[in-house]
Amino acid sequence: MIAPTLHTERLTLRPLSLEDWEAYAAAWADPRLTAFIGGQPRSRTESWGKFLQGIGLWPLFGYGYWSFTDRESGAFLGNGGLASFERGLPDLAGFPEAGWAFVPDAWGRGLATEAMAAILDWADEALGRPEIRCIIDPGNTASQGVAAKLGFAFMHEVDFPPGRTGVYRRLKSG
């Protein structure tokens, strides 16, 4: 299975492809993007592994990561979706894990909420999973706001390198 293409008012969410690779690698090399996601910019080699991981989730789980592109220009703006990353956190075991990241030039425009709302609507219908979880760095107030708008509720903090992280849950709507 590959990711279905989803459309929102301003975005096209499409399967990650080689067409996205250079923009993806540049985005993840930016310390602003990674400040709350691992804390360090990614090398091209690290980004390549994560890029393939986002694609490779689809045939295994029926969900994975999308490329977030501007609906008008087609420009790469970020990526995200649902994952099973085997992070070693019991709170995530057995639950799809939501995640999102946008290039800094796309911040503050409500695009993360728009993209993830479309993904969660798709997931509610296509997956039928009763619960989705996510983790967010305690300092990442922007993503905490996105999570709240999407219906995620804070559960608690856990130890997760490089420090602590918040675990959130969202029950299937409807």
GROMACS .gro file of C-alpha atoms in nm:
model
  174
    1MET     CA    1   0.000   0.000   0.000
    2ILE     CA    2   0.112   0.356  -0.067
    3ALA     CA    3  -0.024   0.673   0.084
    4PRO     CA    4  -0.346   0.801  -0.066
    5THR     CA    5  -0.337   1.160  -0.191
    6LEU     CA    6  -0.539   1.395   0.029
    7HIS     CA    7  -0.631   1.755  -0.043
    8THR     CA    8  -0.707   2.038   0.195
    9GLU     CA    9  -0.784   2.401   0.120
   10ARG     CA   10  -0.414   2.492   0.092
   11LEU     CA   11  -0.225   2.162   0.082
   12THR     CA   12  -0.180   1.844  -0.113
   13LEU     CA   13  -0.074   1.551   0.103
   14ARG     CA   14   0.084   1.294  -0.127
   15PRO     CA   15   0.312   0.993  -0.099
   16LEU     CA   16   0.673   1.077  -0.025
   17SER     CA   17   0.876   1.035  -0.343
   18LEU     CA   18   1.224   1.099  -0.479
   19GLU     CA   19   1.086   1.428  -0.610
   20ASP     CA   20   1.075   1.541  -0.243
   21TRP     CA   21   1.418   1.414  -0.141
   22GLU     CA   22   1.633   1.727  -0.177
   23ALA     CA   23   1.377   1.954  -0.012
   24TYR     CA   24   1.325   1.697   0.263
   25ALA     CA   25   1.699   1.668   0.330
   26ALA     CA   26   1.738   2.047   0.339
   27ALA     CA   27   1.442   2.085   0.576
   28TRP     CA   28   1.578   1.828   0.823
   29ALA     CA   29   1.926   1.985   0.813
   30ASP     CA   30   1.775   2.310   0.948
   31PRO     CA   31   1.831   2.343   1.325
   32ARG     CA   32   1.507   2.541   1.360
   33LEU     CA   33   1.304   2.242   1.236
   34THR     CA   34   1.484   1.992   1.458
   35ALA     CA   35   1.504   2.207   1.773
   36PHE     CA   36   1.218   2.008   1.932
   37ILE     CA   37   1.254   1.692   1.722
   38GLY     CA   38   1.571   1.522   1.836
   39GLY     CA   39   1.746   1.852   1.908
   40GLN     CA   40   2.006   1.826   1.629
   41PRO     CA   41   1.996   1.879   1.253
   42ARG     CA   42   2.005   1.554   1.058
   43SER     CA   43   2.282   1.454   0.824
   44ARG     CA   44   2.184   1.347   0.472
   45THR     CA   45   2.244   0.985   0.575
   46GLU     CA   46   2.014   1.015   0.879
   47SER     CA   47   1.752   1.193   0.670
   48TRP     CA   48   1.769   0.926   0.401
   49GLY     CA   49   1.694   0.655   0.659
   50LYS     CA   50   1.401   0.853   0.802
   51PHE     CA   51   1.274   0.932   0.452
   52LEU     CA   52   1.269   0.563   0.362
   53GLN     CA   53   1.112   0.479   0.698
   54GLY     CA   54   0.819   0.714   0.630
   55ILE     CA   55   0.755   0.538   0.299
   56GLY     CA   56   0.821   0.187   0.430
   57LEU     CA   57   0.556   0.206   0.700
   58TRP     CA   58   0.277   0.193   0.442
   59PRO     CA   59   0.302  -0.170   0.326
   60LEU     CA   60   0.359  -0.292   0.682
   61PHE     CA   61   0.089  -0.100   0.870
   62GLY     CA   62  -0.147   0.058   0.616
   63TYR     CA   63  -0.037   0.402   0.734
   64GLY     CA   64   0.280   0.608   0.720
   65TYR     CA   65   0.406   0.952   0.624
   66TRP     CA   66   0.299   1.196   0.357
   67SER     CA   67   0.474   1.483   0.187
   68PHE     CA   68   0.300   1.813   0.262
   69THR     CA   69   0.305   2.037  -0.044
   70ASP     CA   70   0.157   2.373  -0.130
   71ARG     CA   71  -0.157   2.305  -0.331
   72GLU     CA   72  -0.089   2.589  -0.577
   73SER     CA   73   0.289   2.583  -0.625
   74GLY     CA   74   0.364   2.220  -0.536
   75ALA     CA   75   0.648   2.337  -0.306
   76PHE     CA   76   0.752   2.094  -0.032
   77LEU     CA   77   0.642   2.237   0.304
   78GLY     CA   78   0.698   1.942   0.536
   79ASN     CA   79   0.602   1.586   0.612
   80GLY     CA   80   0.415   1.380   0.864
   81GLY     CA   81   0.143   1.131   0.926
   82LEU     CA   82   0.116   0.817   1.136
   83ALA     CA   83   0.395   0.585   1.238
   84SER     CA   84   0.511   0.289   1.439
   85PHE     CA   85   0.873   0.375   1.520
   86GLU     CA   86   0.952   0.121   1.795
   87ARG     CA   87   1.075   0.398   2.025
   88GLY     CA   88   1.082   0.175   2.330
   89LEU     CA   89   0.807   0.375   2.500
   90PRO     CA   90   0.535   0.149   2.643
   91ASP     CA   91   0.282   0.435   2.608
   92LEU     CA   92   0.318   0.418   2.229
   93ALA     CA   93   0.316   0.040   2.187
   94GLY     CA   94   0.023  -0.074   1.974
   95PHE     CA   95  -0.094   0.277   1.882
   96PRO     CA   96  -0.038   0.470   1.560
   97GLU     CA   97   0.182   0.768   1.648
   98ALA     CA   98   0.098   1.102   1.489
   99GLY     CA   99   0.383   1.330   1.388
  100TRP     CA  100   0.430   1.644   1.179
  101ALA     CA  101   0.705   1.883   1.079
  102PHE     CA  102   0.700   2.191   0.857
  103VAL     CA  103   0.974   2.408   0.713
  104PRO     CA  104   1.014   2.726   0.921
  105ASP     CA  105   0.883   2.947   0.638
  106ALA     CA  106   0.548   2.765   0.672
  107TRP     CA  107   0.514   2.812   1.048
  108GLY     CA  108   0.236   3.014   1.208
  109ARG     CA  109  -0.017   2.969   0.926
  110GLY     CA  110  -0.222   2.681   1.067
  111LEU     CA  111  -0.087   2.434   0.811
  112ALA     CA  112   0.004   2.165   1.066
  113THR     CA  113  -0.350   2.164   1.202
  114GLU     CA  114  -0.491   2.159   0.847
  115ALA     CA  115  -0.270   1.870   0.734
  116MET     CA  116  -0.310   1.657   1.043
  117ALA     CA  117  -0.688   1.713   1.060
  118ALA     CA  118  -0.710   1.564   0.709
  119ILE     CA  119  -0.489   1.271   0.811
  120LEU     CA  120  -0.686   1.204   1.127
  121ASP     CA  121  -1.016   1.219   0.937
  122TRP     CA  122  -0.870   0.969   0.689
  123ALA     CA  123  -0.743   0.749   0.974
  124ASP     CA  124  -1.078   0.751   1.156
  125GLU     CA  125  -1.245   0.617   0.843
  126ALA     CA  126  -0.973   0.398   0.690
  127LEU     CA  127  -0.809   0.248   0.997
  128GLY     CA  128  -1.088   0.229   1.251
  129ARG     CA  129  -0.833   0.251   1.532
  130PRO     CA  130  -0.991   0.377   1.854
  131GLU     CA  131  -0.687   0.577   1.966
  132ILE     CA  132  -0.389   0.760   1.820
  133ARG     CA  133  -0.103   0.895   2.029
  134CYS     CA  134   0.183   1.140   1.985
  135ILE     CA  135   0.482   1.270   2.174
  136ILE     CA  136   0.577   1.636   2.200
  137ASP     CA  137   0.878   1.804   2.357
  138PRO     CA  138   0.760   2.007   2.661
  139GLY     CA  139   0.911   2.322   2.511
  140ASN     CA  140   0.729   2.291   2.181
  141THR     CA  141   0.427   2.505   2.260
  142ALA     CA  142   0.333   2.539   1.891
  143SER     CA  143   0.292   2.162   1.850
  144GLN     CA  144   0.112   2.141   2.183
  145GLY     CA  145  -0.138   2.393   2.044
  146VAL     CA  146  -0.177   2.191   1.723
  147ALA     CA  147  -0.232   1.873   1.926
  148ALA     CA  148  -0.500   2.042   2.138
  149LYS     CA  149  -0.684   2.168   1.826
  150LEU     CA  150  -0.676   1.813   1.689
  151GLY     CA  151  -0.829   1.666   2.004
  152PHE     CA  152  -0.517   1.522   2.167
  153ALA     CA  153  -0.512   1.529   2.547
  154PHE     CA  154  -0.196   1.532   2.758
  155MET     CA  155  -0.139   1.206   2.948
  156HIS     CA  156   0.195   1.257   3.122
  157GLU     CA  157   0.569   1.309   3.067
  158VAL     CA  158   0.821   1.030   3.021
  159ASP     CA  159   1.197   1.006   2.989
  160PHE     CA  160   1.292   1.008   2.622
  161PRO     CA  161   1.626   1.119   2.481
  162PRO     CA  162   1.744   1.389   2.487
  163GLY     CA  163   1.528   1.461   2.797
  164ARG     CA  164   1.160   1.446   2.884
  165THR     CA  165   0.868   1.433   2.643
  166GLY     CA  166   0.494   1.463   2.677
  167VAL     CA  167   0.268   1.176   2.572
  168TYR     CA  168  -0.071   1.271   2.426
  169ARG     CA  169  -0.374   1.067   2.318
  170ARG     CA  170  -0.665   1.124   2.084
  171LEU     CA  171  -0.972   0.903   2.085
  172LYS     CA  172  -1.143   0.836   1.755
  173SER     CA  173  -1.404   1.099   1.680
  174GLY     CA  174  -1.762   1.004   1.612
   0.00000   0.00000   0.00000
